[in-house]
Coordinates of C-alpha atoms and ligand atoms in Angstrom, one line a residue:
M23 CA 93.7 104.5 121.1
S24 CA 93.4 107.6 122.5
H25 CA 94.1 106.0 125.9
D26 CA 97.3 106.5 126.2
E27 CA 97.0 110.5 126.6
Q28 CA 96.8 110.8 130.5
P29 CA 100.8 110.8 131.3
T30 CA 101.2 109.6 134.3
N31 CA 105.3 110.6 134.3
P32 CA 106.0 113.3 137.7
T33 CA 109.5 114.2 137.2
N34 CA 111.0 117.7 135.7
N35 CA 112.9 115.9 132.7
R36 CA 113.7 118.5 131.1
P37 CA 110.7 118.4 128.4
F38 CA 111.7 117.5 125.2
E39 CA 110.0 120.3 123.3
E40 CA 112.1 122.9 124.5
I41 CA 115.2 120.6 123.4
L42 CA 113.8 119.9 119.6
Q43 CA 113.3 124.0 120.0
A44 CA 117.4 124.5 120.4
R45 CA 117.8 122.0 117.9
L46 CA 114.8 123.5 115.0
E47 CA 116.6 126.7 115.8
R48 CA 120.1 125.3 114.0
R49 CA 119.1 123.9 111.1
T50 CA 116.7 124.8 107.8
V51 CA 113.7 122.6 107.6
L52 CA 111.9 122.3 104.3
A53 CA 109.0 123.3 103.7
G54 CA 107.0 120.4 101.2
G55 CA 104.0 121.5 101.9
L56 CA 102.5 120.7 105.3
A57 CA 104.6 117.5 106.3
M58 CA 108.8 119.1 106.6
A59 CA 111.5 116.5 105.7
A60 CA 115.1 117.1 107.2
T61 CA 116.8 114.9 105.1
T62 CA 119.9 115.9 105.2
F63 CA 121.5 115.8 108.6
F64 CA 122.6 112.6 107.9
A65 CA 123.1 112.8 104.4
S66 CA 127.0 112.1 104.9
G67 CA 126.4 108.6 106.6
T68 CA 127.2 105.3 105.6
A69 CA 125.2 102.4 104.1
G70 CA 125.4 100.9 107.2
A71 CA 125.0 96.6 107.5
T72 CA 122.8 95.8 110.0
V73 CA 119.5 95.1 107.8
S74 CA 122.0 92.8 105.6
S75 CA 122.6 90.9 109.0
M76 CA 119.5 90.1 109.5
G77 CA 118.0 85.6 109.7
K78 CA 115.6 84.1 107.7
N79 CA 112.9 86.7 108.0
E80 CA 115.2 88.9 106.0
T81 CA 113.0 90.2 103.1
D82 CA 114.8 90.1 99.9
S83 CA 116.7 93.1 99.0
A84 CA 115.3 94.4 95.6
E85 CA 116.9 97.0 93.6
E86 CA 117.8 95.3 91.2
K87 CA 114.7 93.2 90.9
D88 CA 113.0 96.5 90.3
S89 CA 115.4 97.6 87.7
A90 CA 114.3 94.4 86.2
Q91 CA 110.7 95.4 85.8
G92 CA 111.7 98.5 84.3
G93 CA 112.6 97.1 80.5
G94 CA 116.4 96.1 81.7
R95 CA 117.0 100.5 81.2
G96 CA 118.0 102.2 84.6
R97 CA 116.4 102.0 87.7
R98 CA 112.8 103.2 87.9
P99 CA 112.0 105.7 91.3
L100 CA 112.2 104.4 94.5
L101 CA 108.3 105.8 94.8
G102 CA 106.8 105.5 91.0
F103 CA 103.4 104.6 91.8
E104 CA 101.0 107.2 91.3
P105 CA 99.0 108.6 94.7
I106 CA 96.5 109.4 95.9
P107 CA 94.8 112.7 97.3
L108 CA 93.1 112.0 100.8
D109 CA 89.6 110.5 100.9
D110 CA 87.0 110.3 103.6
G111 CA 84.5 108.1 101.9
A112 CA 83.1 104.6 103.5
E113 CA 85.5 102.4 102.2
P114 CA 89.5 102.7 101.5
V115 CA 91.4 103.8 98.3
V116 CA 94.1 102.2 97.1
S117 CA 97.0 104.3 94.7
P118 CA 95.4 103.5 91.1
D119 CA 98.8 101.1 90.1
Y120 CA 97.5 99.1 93.8
Q121 CA 95.3 96.5 94.5
Y122 CA 93.9 94.8 97.1
S123 CA 91.7 92.4 99.0
V124 CA 90.6 91.8 102.7
V125 CA 91.7 88.0 105.2
I126 CA 90.8 87.5 108.7
P127 CA 88.5 89.9 109.1
W128 CA 88.1 90.0 113.3
G129 CA 85.6 86.8 114.0
T130 CA 87.4 84.5 110.9
G131 CA 87.7 80.3 112.2
L132 CA 90.8 79.3 112.7
S133 CA 90.0 76.0 110.9
A134 CA 86.9 75.0 108.5
S135 CA 85.0 73.2 111.6
D136 CA 84.9 76.3 114.1
P137 CA 81.9 78.4 114.6
P138 CA 81.1 81.4 111.9
F139 CA 81.4 85.0 112.5
S140 CA 78.1 86.2 114.5
W141 CA 76.8 89.5 115.6
P142 CA 77.1 90.2 118.3
Q143 CA 79.6 87.8 120.0
T144 CA 77.8 85.9 122.5
S145 CA 80.1 82.5 123.1
S146 CA 84.1 83.0 124.7
A147 CA 84.7 78.7 123.3
A148 CA 83.9 80.9 120.1
Q149 CA 86.0 83.1 120.3
E150 CA 88.8 81.5 121.3
R151 CA 88.2 79.5 118.2
Q152 CA 88.1 82.9 115.9
I153 CA 90.4 85.6 114.5
G154 CA 90.2 88.1 117.8
I155 CA 89.5 92.0 117.2
G156 CA 91.7 95.6 117.2
H157 CA 94.1 94.5 114.8
D158 CA 97.5 96.1 114.8
G159 CA 101.1 95.2 114.9
M160 CA 102.0 91.7 112.5
W161 CA 104.6 89.7 110.9
F162 CA 104.7 87.0 107.9
F163 CA 106.9 84.3 108.4
P164 CA 106.5 81.8 105.6
T165 CA 105.8 78.2 105.5
G166 CA 105.8 77.6 101.8
R167 CA 109.2 76.3 100.0
G168 CA 110.6 77.5 97.5
R169 CA 108.3 80.3 95.0
D170 CA 105.9 79.3 97.9
R171 CA 107.4 81.3 100.5
N172 CA 105.4 84.4 99.0
R173 CA 102.6 82.1 98.6
R174 CA 101.9 80.6 102.2
G175 CA 103.0 81.5 105.9
V176 CA 101.7 81.5 109.4
L177 CA 100.8 85.5 110.1
C178 CA 100.8 86.4 113.2
I179 CA 99.2 89.1 114.9
N180 CA 98.1 91.6 117.2
H181 CA 94.6 92.5 119.5
E182 CA 94.9 94.8 120.3
F183 CA 91.2 96.0 122.2
G184 CA 88.2 96.5 121.2
R185 CA 85.5 98.0 122.9
N186 CA 82.5 96.2 124.8
T187 CA 79.5 97.4 122.8
H188 CA 81.4 96.1 120.1
V189 CA 82.5 92.6 121.3
F190 CA 79.6 91.9 122.9
G191 CA 76.5 94.3 122.1
K192 CA 76.9 96.0 126.1
T193 CA 78.4 98.9 127.6
A194 CA 79.7 96.4 130.5
P195 CA 79.5 92.9 131.3
E196 CA 76.7 90.8 132.8
S197 CA 78.5 88.2 133.7
L198 CA 81.6 86.0 133.7
E199 CA 80.8 84.8 130.2
D200 CA 81.0 88.6 128.4
V201 CA 84.2 88.6 130.4
R202 CA 86.2 85.9 128.8
I203 CA 84.2 87.0 125.7
S204 CA 86.0 89.9 125.7
Q205 CA 89.5 88.2 126.7
A206 CA 89.4 86.0 123.8
A207 CA 88.7 88.4 121.7
H208 CA 91.8 89.6 122.6
G209 CA 95.6 88.7 122.0
I210 CA 96.9 87.3 119.5
S211 CA 96.6 84.9 116.3
A212 CA 99.4 83.1 115.2
V213 CA 97.4 82.2 111.5
E214 CA 98.4 80.6 108.4
I215 CA 97.3 82.0 105.4
Q216 CA 98.1 81.8 102.3
E217 CA 97.7 82.7 98.4
T218 CA 94.9 81.4 96.0
S219 CA 95.2 81.1 92.9
T220 CA 92.4 84.1 92.1
G221 CA 95.8 86.1 93.8
N222 CA 93.1 86.5 97.1
W223 CA 94.3 85.1 100.3
E224 CA 93.0 82.9 102.7
V225 CA 93.2 81.0 105.8
V226 CA 94.7 77.3 105.4
P227 CA 92.4 74.6 105.9
D228 CA 92.8 73.1 109.6
G229 CA 95.9 74.5 109.4
R230 CA 98.6 72.8 112.0
R231 CA 100.2 76.1 113.0
S232 CA 97.0 78.3 113.6
R233 CA 96.3 79.2 117.0
R234 CA 95.0 82.1 119.0
V235 CA 97.1 83.2 121.8
T236 CA 94.5 85.3 125.1
V237 CA 94.0 86.5 128.2
N238 CA 93.4 83.2 129.5
S239 CA 96.1 81.3 127.6
P240 CA 99.1 79.8 129.7
V241 CA 102.6 81.5 129.4
D242 CA 106.3 81.8 131.1
F243 CA 108.1 84.3 132.0
S244 CA 112.2 84.8 131.3
G245 CA 114.6 86.7 132.4
P246 CA 115.4 88.8 136.0
A247 CA 112.6 89.2 137.0
A248 CA 111.2 85.6 136.5
G249 CA 111.2 84.8 139.6
S250 CA 110.6 87.5 141.7
D251 CA 107.9 88.2 143.8
L252 CA 106.5 91.4 142.7
L253 CA 105.6 88.7 140.1
K254 CA 103.7 86.3 142.1
T255 CA 99.9 86.7 143.6
P256 CA 98.0 85.7 147.0
A257 CA 96.1 83.2 145.6
G258 CA 98.8 81.6 143.7
E259 CA 97.7 80.8 140.3
P260 CA 100.0 80.9 137.4
G261 CA 100.9 83.5 135.4
T262 CA 98.4 84.0 132.3
G263 CA 97.9 85.4 128.6
T264 CA 98.9 88.4 127.0
L265 CA 97.0 92.1 126.8
N266 CA 96.7 94.5 124.6
N267 CA 98.9 93.7 122.3
C268 CA 99.9 97.0 120.5
S269 CA 103.2 96.9 117.8
N270 CA 105.4 94.2 117.7
G271 CA 108.5 93.3 116.1
Y272 CA 110.4 90.1 114.3
T273 CA 113.9 88.4 115.3
P274 CA 117.0 87.5 113.3
W275 CA 116.1 84.0 114.7
G276 CA 112.2 83.9 113.5
T277 CA 111.2 84.2 116.5
Y278 CA 107.4 86.8 116.8
L279 CA 107.7 89.7 119.5
T280 CA 104.1 91.0 120.6
C281 CA 104.6 94.2 122.7
E282 CA 101.7 94.8 125.6
E283 CA 100.6 98.2 125.9
N284 CA 97.8 100.0 127.2
F285 CA 97.8 96.7 130.2
N286 CA 96.0 99.5 133.0
G287 CA 92.6 99.6 131.6
Y288 CA 91.5 96.4 132.4
Y289 CA 91.9 97.0 135.7
G290 CA 89.4 98.6 138.5
A291 CA 88.3 98.3 141.5
T292 CA 85.5 97.3 143.3
G293 CA 86.3 97.3 146.7
E294 CA 88.6 100.3 148.9
W295 CA 91.8 100.6 147.1
T296 CA 94.7 103.1 147.8
P297 CA 97.0 103.5 144.6
T298 CA 100.9 102.5 145.3
A299 CA 103.3 105.0 143.9
A300 CA 104.1 102.3 141.2
Q301 CA 100.5 101.4 140.6
S302 CA 99.9 105.8 139.7
R303 CA 103.1 105.6 137.4
Y304 CA 101.9 103.0 135.4
G305 CA 98.3 104.8 134.9
F306 CA 95.7 102.8 137.0
T307 CA 92.5 104.0 138.8
T308 CA 88.6 103.0 140.0
T309 CA 87.8 102.1 136.6
G310 CA 90.7 102.2 134.3
F311 CA 89.3 102.4 130.3
G312 CA 85.3 100.8 131.4
Y313 CA 85.9 96.9 130.1
G314 CA 84.8 96.6 133.9
W315 CA 86.0 92.9 133.8
E316 CA 87.2 93.6 137.5
T317 CA 82.9 92.8 138.1
F318 CA 83.6 89.3 137.5
D319 CA 86.2 87.9 137.2
P320 CA 89.0 89.1 140.9
R321 CA 93.0 88.8 139.1
F322 CA 91.5 92.5 137.5
D323 CA 91.0 93.6 140.7
L324 CA 93.3 96.4 142.5
S325 CA 91.0 96.1 145.8
D326 CA 91.0 92.3 145.6
P327 CA 94.0 91.0 148.4
D328 CA 94.2 87.7 146.7
H329 CA 95.5 89.1 143.9
I330 CA 98.9 91.4 144.6
N331 CA 100.8 92.4 141.6
A332 CA 98.2 90.7 139.3
E333 CA 98.8 94.0 137.3
N334 CA 102.9 92.7 136.8
R335 CA 102.1 90.2 134.9
Y336 CA 101.7 92.9 131.9
G337 CA 103.7 95.5 130.2
W338 CA 106.2 93.7 129.1
V339 CA 108.0 92.4 125.5
V340 CA 106.7 88.9 124.7
E341 CA 107.7 86.3 122.6
V342 CA 105.8 83.9 120.7
D343 CA 107.5 80.8 118.1
P344 CA 105.4 80.8 115.5
Y345 CA 106.5 78.0 113.8
R346 CA 106.3 75.3 116.8
T347 CA 102.1 75.5 118.9
S348 CA 104.1 73.7 121.8
K349 CA 106.1 76.0 122.8
K350 CA 104.2 78.6 124.7
P351 CA 105.1 81.8 125.0
V352 CA 107.2 83.4 126.8
K353 CA 107.6 87.2 128.8
R354 CA 110.9 89.1 128.4
T355 CA 111.6 90.4 131.4
A356 CA 115.0 91.7 130.9
L357 CA 113.2 94.2 128.2
G358 CA 111.3 96.1 130.7
R359 CA 107.9 96.5 132.6
F360 CA 106.5 99.9 130.3
K361 CA 104.0 100.4 128.0
H362 CA 105.2 98.9 124.3
E363 CA 104.2 100.0 121.8
G364 CA 106.8 97.8 120.0
A365 CA 110.7 96.5 119.7
A366 CA 112.3 97.0 117.0
V367 CA 115.4 94.5 116.5
T368 CA 118.4 95.1 114.4
V369 CA 122.0 93.4 115.1
G370 CA 124.6 95.5 116.2
R371 CA 128.4 95.2 116.9
G372 CA 129.3 91.9 117.8
G373 CA 127.0 89.9 116.2
R374 CA 124.4 91.4 119.7
A375 CA 121.2 91.5 119.2
V376 CA 119.4 95.0 119.9
V377 CA 116.3 96.4 120.6
Y378 CA 114.7 99.7 120.2
M379 CA 111.3 100.1 121.8
G380 CA 109.2 103.1 122.6
D381 CA 106.3 103.7 125.6
D382 CA 103.8 105.4 124.4
Q383 CA 102.1 107.8 126.9
R384 CA 102.0 112.0 126.4
F385 CA 105.6 112.9 128.9
D386 CA 106.5 109.0 128.6
Y387 CA 110.4 107.2 127.0
I388 CA 111.9 105.6 124.4
Y389 CA 114.2 102.3 125.3
K390 CA 117.2 100.4 123.6
F391 CA 117.8 96.1 125.0
V392 CA 121.4 95.3 124.0
S393 CA 122.3 91.6 124.3
S394 CA 124.9 90.8 125.9
K395 CA 127.2 88.1 123.4
N396 CA 127.0 87.7 119.7
Y397 CA 122.9 86.7 119.6
K398 CA 123.8 83.2 117.7
S399 CA 126.2 82.0 119.8
L400 CA 123.7 82.7 122.9
L401 CA 121.3 80.5 121.4
R402 CA 123.3 78.3 120.2
R403 CA 124.0 77.5 124.1
G404 CA 120.4 76.8 124.8
R405 CA 120.1 80.5 125.4
S406 CA 117.7 83.8 125.0
P407 CA 119.7 86.4 123.3
L408 CA 116.8 88.4 124.8
D409 CA 117.0 87.7 128.6
D410 CA 120.7 88.6 128.7
G411 CA 121.3 91.8 128.4
T412 CA 121.5 96.1 129.3
L413 CA 118.6 98.0 129.1
Y414 CA 118.9 101.8 128.8
V415 CA 117.0 104.8 128.7
A416 CA 117.2 108.0 125.8
R417 CA 118.6 111.0 127.1
F418 CA 118.4 113.6 123.9
D419 CA 120.2 116.5 124.2
E420 CA 120.1 120.0 122.6
D421 CA 123.5 119.4 120.3
G422 CA 122.3 117.2 118.6
T423 CA 124.2 113.9 121.1
G424 CA 122.0 111.6 122.9
Q425 CA 123.1 109.6 125.5
W426 CA 121.9 106.3 126.5
L427 CA 121.1 105.6 130.2
E428 CA 121.6 102.4 131.6
L429 CA 118.9 100.8 133.7
S430 CA 120.6 98.3 136.2
T431 CA 121.2 98.2 139.5
D432 CA 124.8 98.9 138.6
N433 CA 124.3 102.2 137.4
P434 CA 125.4 104.2 141.1
V435 CA 122.3 106.2 140.2
L436 CA 119.6 103.9 140.9
S437 CA 121.9 101.7 143.0
G438 CA 120.0 102.5 145.3
A439 CA 116.6 103.0 144.9
F440 CA 115.7 98.7 144.1
A441 CA 116.5 95.9 145.8
D442 CA 117.1 93.6 142.6
Q443 CA 117.2 93.8 138.7
A444 CA 113.8 92.7 139.1
E445 CA 112.1 95.3 140.7
L446 CA 114.2 98.2 138.7
L447 CA 113.1 95.9 135.4
T448 CA 109.5 95.8 136.7
Y449 CA 109.0 99.0 137.6
A450 CA 111.4 100.3 134.5
R451 CA 109.3 103.8 134.1
M452 CA 110.5 104.8 137.8
A453 CA 114.5 104.0 138.1
A454 CA 114.2 105.1 134.2
D455 CA 112.5 109.0 136.2
L456 CA 115.7 109.0 138.0
V457 CA 118.1 108.7 135.7
G458 CA 117.0 111.3 133.5
A459 CA 115.2 110.2 130.6
T460 CA 114.2 112.7 128.6
P461 CA 110.0 113.0 128.2
M462 CA 108.5 112.6 124.3
D463 CA 105.6 112.9 123.0
R464 CA 104.4 109.1 123.1
P465 CA 106.5 107.3 120.8
E466 CA 104.1 104.6 118.9
W467 CA 106.9 102.4 116.5
T468 CA 110.9 101.8 115.4
T469 CA 112.3 101.3 112.8
V470 CA 115.5 100.6 111.5
A471 CA 116.2 101.8 108.4
R472 CA 119.1 99.6 105.8
N473 CA 121.8 102.9 106.7
G474 CA 121.5 101.9 110.5
D475 CA 119.7 105.4 110.9
V476 CA 116.7 104.9 114.0
Y477 CA 113.4 106.5 113.0
C478 CA 110.2 106.6 115.8
T479 CA 107.2 107.9 115.4
L480 CA 105.7 110.6 118.2
T481 CA 102.3 110.5 117.6
N482 CA 100.6 113.9 119.0
N483 CA 100.7 115.3 122.8
T484 CA 98.5 118.6 123.4
E485 CA 100.0 118.9 126.7
R486 CA 102.6 120.7 125.4
T487 CA 102.8 124.1 127.3
V488 CA 105.6 125.5 125.7
A489 CA 104.5 127.1 122.6
D490 CA 106.5 128.9 119.9
P491 CA 105.3 130.4 116.8
A492 CA 108.3 128.8 114.4
N493 CA 106.9 125.4 115.9
P494 CA 103.5 124.3 115.4
Q495 CA 104.1 121.3 117.2
A496 CA 104.1 123.5 120.8
P497 CA 101.6 122.2 122.0
N498 CA 102.1 118.9 119.8
P499 CA 98.7 118.0 118.2
D500 CA 99.7 116.5 115.0
G501 CA 102.9 114.5 116.1
H502 CA 106.3 114.4 114.4
I503 CA 109.2 111.6 113.3
I504 CA 112.3 112.2 114.7
R505 CA 115.7 109.3 113.8
W506 CA 118.8 109.3 115.4
R507 CA 122.2 107.2 114.6
D508 CA 123.8 104.9 117.2
S509 CA 127.2 104.7 118.3
D510 CA 129.6 101.8 117.9
D511 CA 127.1 100.1 115.3
H512 CA 123.9 100.2 117.8
V513 CA 126.1 99.0 120.7
G514 CA 127.2 102.0 121.8
T515 CA 125.4 103.9 124.7
T516 CA 125.8 108.0 122.6
F517 CA 123.8 109.0 119.8
K518 CA 123.7 112.1 117.6
W519 CA 119.7 112.4 116.2
D520 CA 118.1 114.9 114.3
I521 CA 113.8 115.6 113.6
F522 CA 113.3 113.9 110.2
I523 CA 109.1 114.6 109.9
L524 CA 106.7 117.6 111.6
A525 CA 103.9 117.0 111.3
S526 CA 100.7 118.3 110.6
S527 CA 96.9 118.1 109.8
T528 CA 95.8 121.6 109.6
L529 CA 98.4 123.2 107.3
G530 CA 98.2 122.3 103.4
G531 CA 99.6 120.0 101.1
E532 CA 99.4 117.0 98.8
D533 CA 101.4 114.8 101.0
A534 CA 99.8 116.1 104.6
F535 CA 99.5 114.1 107.6
G536 CA 99.3 113.7 110.9
S537 CA 99.6 111.5 114.3
P538 CA 102.7 109.2 112.8
D539 CA 102.0 105.7 114.3
G540 CA 102.8 102.5 112.9
I541 CA 106.3 102.3 110.8
W542 CA 108.4 99.9 108.5
A543 CA 111.8 100.7 106.9
D544 CA 112.3 98.6 103.5
P545 CA 115.9 97.9 102.5
D546 CA 115.5 99.7 99.5
N547 CA 114.8 102.9 101.7
R548 CA 111.5 103.8 101.5
L549 CA 110.0 105.0 104.6
F550 CA 106.0 103.1 105.8
I551 CA 104.0 106.0 107.0
Q552 CA 101.1 105.0 108.6
T553 CA 98.5 107.1 110.6
D554 CA 96.3 107.3 114.0
G555 CA 94.6 110.5 114.5
A556 CA 93.3 113.7 112.9
Q557 CA 94.0 114.0 109.3
P558 CA 93.8 117.2 107.2
E559 CA 90.2 117.8 105.8
G560 CA 89.2 114.9 108.5
A561 CA 90.2 112.8 105.5
N562 CA 90.4 109.2 107.8
D563 CA 93.7 107.9 108.7
Q564 CA 96.2 106.9 105.4
M565 CA 99.6 105.0 104.2
L566 CA 102.1 107.3 102.9
V567 CA 105.6 106.2 101.7
A568 CA 109.2 108.4 101.4
D569 CA 112.1 107.9 100.1
L570 CA 114.7 107.9 103.1
K571 CA 117.2 110.2 100.5
T572 CA 115.1 112.6 98.9
G573 CA 112.2 113.0 101.6
E574 CA 110.2 112.6 98.6
L575 CA 106.5 111.7 100.3
R576 CA 103.6 110.3 98.8
R577 CA 100.6 108.7 99.8
I578 CA 99.6 105.0 98.5
F579 CA 96.5 104.1 100.7
T580 CA 93.6 105.3 102.5
S581 CA 91.6 103.9 105.0
V582 CA 87.9 104.3 106.8
P583 CA 86.3 106.5 108.6
S584 CA 87.3 106.1 112.6
A585 CA 89.4 103.8 111.7
E586 CA 93.3 103.9 112.1
V587 CA 96.6 102.2 109.7
T588 CA 98.2 100.5 111.8
G589 CA 100.6 96.6 111.1
I590 CA 103.1 95.7 108.3
A591 CA 104.1 92.7 107.6
V592 CA 105.9 91.4 103.8
T593 CA 106.5 88.8 102.5
P594 CA 109.8 87.9 102.1
D595 CA 110.2 89.0 98.3
R596 CA 108.1 92.3 99.4
R597 CA 105.1 92.1 96.6
T598 CA 102.4 91.3 99.2
M599 CA 102.1 93.7 101.6
F600 CA 99.2 93.2 104.8
I601 CA 97.9 96.4 106.2
N602 CA 95.5 96.8 109.1
I603 CA 92.1 98.6 109.4
Q604 CA 92.2 98.9 113.1
H605 CA 88.0 99.7 114.9
P606 CA 86.4 100.8 111.1
G607 CA 83.8 103.8 112.5
N608 CA 84.8 102.7 115.8
G609 CA 82.4 99.5 115.9
D610 CA 79.6 102.1 113.8
P611 CA 77.5 100.0 110.9
N612 CA 76.9 104.5 109.8
L613 CA 80.2 105.1 109.5
T614 CA 81.7 102.3 107.2
G615 CA 80.3 98.5 106.7
F616 CA 83.9 98.1 106.1
P617 CA 84.2 94.8 105.1
D618 CA 81.1 93.1 104.7
Y619 CA 79.4 96.1 103.3
G620 CA 75.8 95.2 105.1
G621 CA 76.8 92.9 108.0
A622 CA 75.4 93.7 111.8
V623 CA 79.5 96.2 112.2
P624 CA 82.0 96.8 110.3
R625 CA 84.9 94.3 111.9
D626 CA 88.4 94.7 112.2
A627 CA 90.5 93.5 109.6
T628 CA 93.6 92.8 107.4
V629 CA 94.4 94.7 104.2
V630 CA 96.8 92.9 101.5
L631 CA 98.0 94.8 98.8
T632 CA 99.8 93.9 95.8
R633 CA 101.4 95.7 92.6
K634 CA 99.2 95.3 89.3
D635 CA 102.2 94.6 87.7
G636 CA 103.8 92.7 90.5
G637 CA 106.0 95.4 91.7
V638 CA 107.5 95.3 94.9
I639 CA 105.2 97.5 97.3
G640 CA 106.2 101.2 97.8
S641 CA 107.5 101.0 93.7
Ligands
FEO730 FE1 98.3 101.1 120.9 FE2 100.7 103.3 121.1 O1 99.0 102.2 120.1
CA731 CA1 95.8 101.1 117.9
CA732 CA1 100.0 102.6 117.9
CA733 CA1 98.6 105.8 118.1

C-alpha cells in the first residue's frame, strides 16, 4: 500500500543514496535488460549452515529430488520453467509449466456452519468467523503426518488492510458496528487447509486449530516494555488485538510471527489534539488514512484523554502459536516498536535466534535482534528467545561495510535519552535516529539465503533528492534489493554489503520489474521476488524467480490489475507454494472479477501454485 510513503524521519543521518552511489562507482553493474544484477560481490562466500539449523518448519532441501526428476541424468537447471511475458489482463497468468488454483478468498467461513460471504459485509459477527481481507504475509505449518505433511496444515495469514468501500460499501463508518466490521476484517487468520483428491485446496471442515485474531482479540505483551506505563491507558482496558499485519516470520520452534506495519493510519482525533514528538515520528495525524474508527471507537481517538498511550500497543512483532489455539498471541516488545514489515528469523552462532526486520517508511531503517543465548536452552527454561536479547539498527558505510548499532540504554549515546529500556523500545525509531542509522528507501521484506547472505527489498523512494544519471534510482521510483553478510555468523556487529538488483519499470527488458516487496530465498538458492507498484508498460504486479548464483531472472506469475502479489508460504516438500493477490482491482469489479468473476466485488485470495510435473516450485 502507499500509506508508507510520507516520511516522518526528521534527522540528518547520511542519506543512503550518497552511500549507494559511492558503492556503485566502485563496481560493475551487469546490465541484464532492465534489472541489473550484481552477482559476484559475494561469489567467494562459503555456504553456511544457517538454513540447515532451522527446526521443524524448515523446508526440505530438494536438489537431490530435482535431479531425480530429470530422469537420473544430472541436475536440471535451477530455473527450469518457461518464463512468461508481462501481462495486464483481468486474470492471473502462470508459467505454462505450472498451474494454479485459489483458496480462502476474503469472507470464506472458518467452518461449515459459518455464514457464507455476501457483499457488502453487514455483520461483524459474520466477519469474525470468516477469512479477513488484505491477504499478505503467511506461513504453512504442517499438521498431517508422513506425506500428509504436505497436504494438510495450518495456514497463518495476515490481513493487512481493506478499504471501507471495499469491506462494507461506505466511505466512512456510520455506526460502531461498521467500525467493528472493519476491525474484524483486519488481523490474521490461522486456518486449517487441506489438499483435496482433485489437487485443489480447501478449508478443513470445522478444523479445531482454525481461528481468527482480530483488532479485538485478547493479546499479551512480553519483554522489557510489557509492564510499562507507556502501554497503559487511563481507561485501564487490557491491550487488544493486532493491526495492519503486513509481512511475517516463522521461527525454528514452530511459531508464526505477524508484523504490525501502518498502525498509525487507523487513528484520528475528534477533538483538540497536538501530536507529541513521538506521535509525529510515527506519523499520527488527525484523520489517519480515513478509516474513521475514531468516530465511534474512542480507543482510536488521539484526543480522548481516557485512551492516552493506546497507540503504543501497536507497531510490534506478534508471536502466534499455530498449533495451540488456547494460547493468546504475544507482542514481543524486545524487537522494538516501528512500522514492522517482516521478521526473517535465522539461527546464528551459538544457536542464537536472529531476526532481521525492515521499517517500511521512506528514510526509515533496517533492524536486527539477537537473542541472548541459545534459543533451545532459553525455551527449555520456559523463556522466549524473543524476550531476551539485543536490538540493533543498521548503518551502511560507503566502503561496503556496515555497523549494527546497539539500541539499548547501555549504549552511551542513548543512556541519557530514555528513562529505561521500555521507553527506548516503545520509541525505537527515535533511538535509531540518535545512533545515526542509515535512512533507507522503504525497507520491506528480508530473507536469509542458504549461504548466510541476507536480502532486503527497498521498494522505492520518490523523494530522493540527489540525482545521478549513472544511478537511475535517484530519485528511486522503482526500488532495489540490498544484501549483506554479517560477521560472526549473524551475531556480530559488523557486516559487508552490496546491491543485488536495481529495479526499473521504464527501461526495456524481458525480466523487468519495479517496486520489489515480498521476497523469500529457498534452500536451493532461488530468490522469489514479488512486486507492489509500477511495472513496465503499466503491466500487472508479478512474481519472478532469481538464481542467486548466476543472477538469472525469470517471471513465473503475473497478477490482476491494481493488485499486488505478496506473501509466500510453501509445504515442507516445496512442491506447493501459496502466494496472495492483495486488493485485486482495488475493490473495483470493472478492473477484475478475481477470483469469482461475476461477484459484486473482487476479493483478496490465496493462489496455490504447483508444477504440472509435481516438481519443486521455482524449478
Ligand atoms: Fe505492508 Fe510495506 O507493505
Ligand atoms: Ca500491501
Ligand atoms: Ca509489503
Ligand atoms: Ca509495498
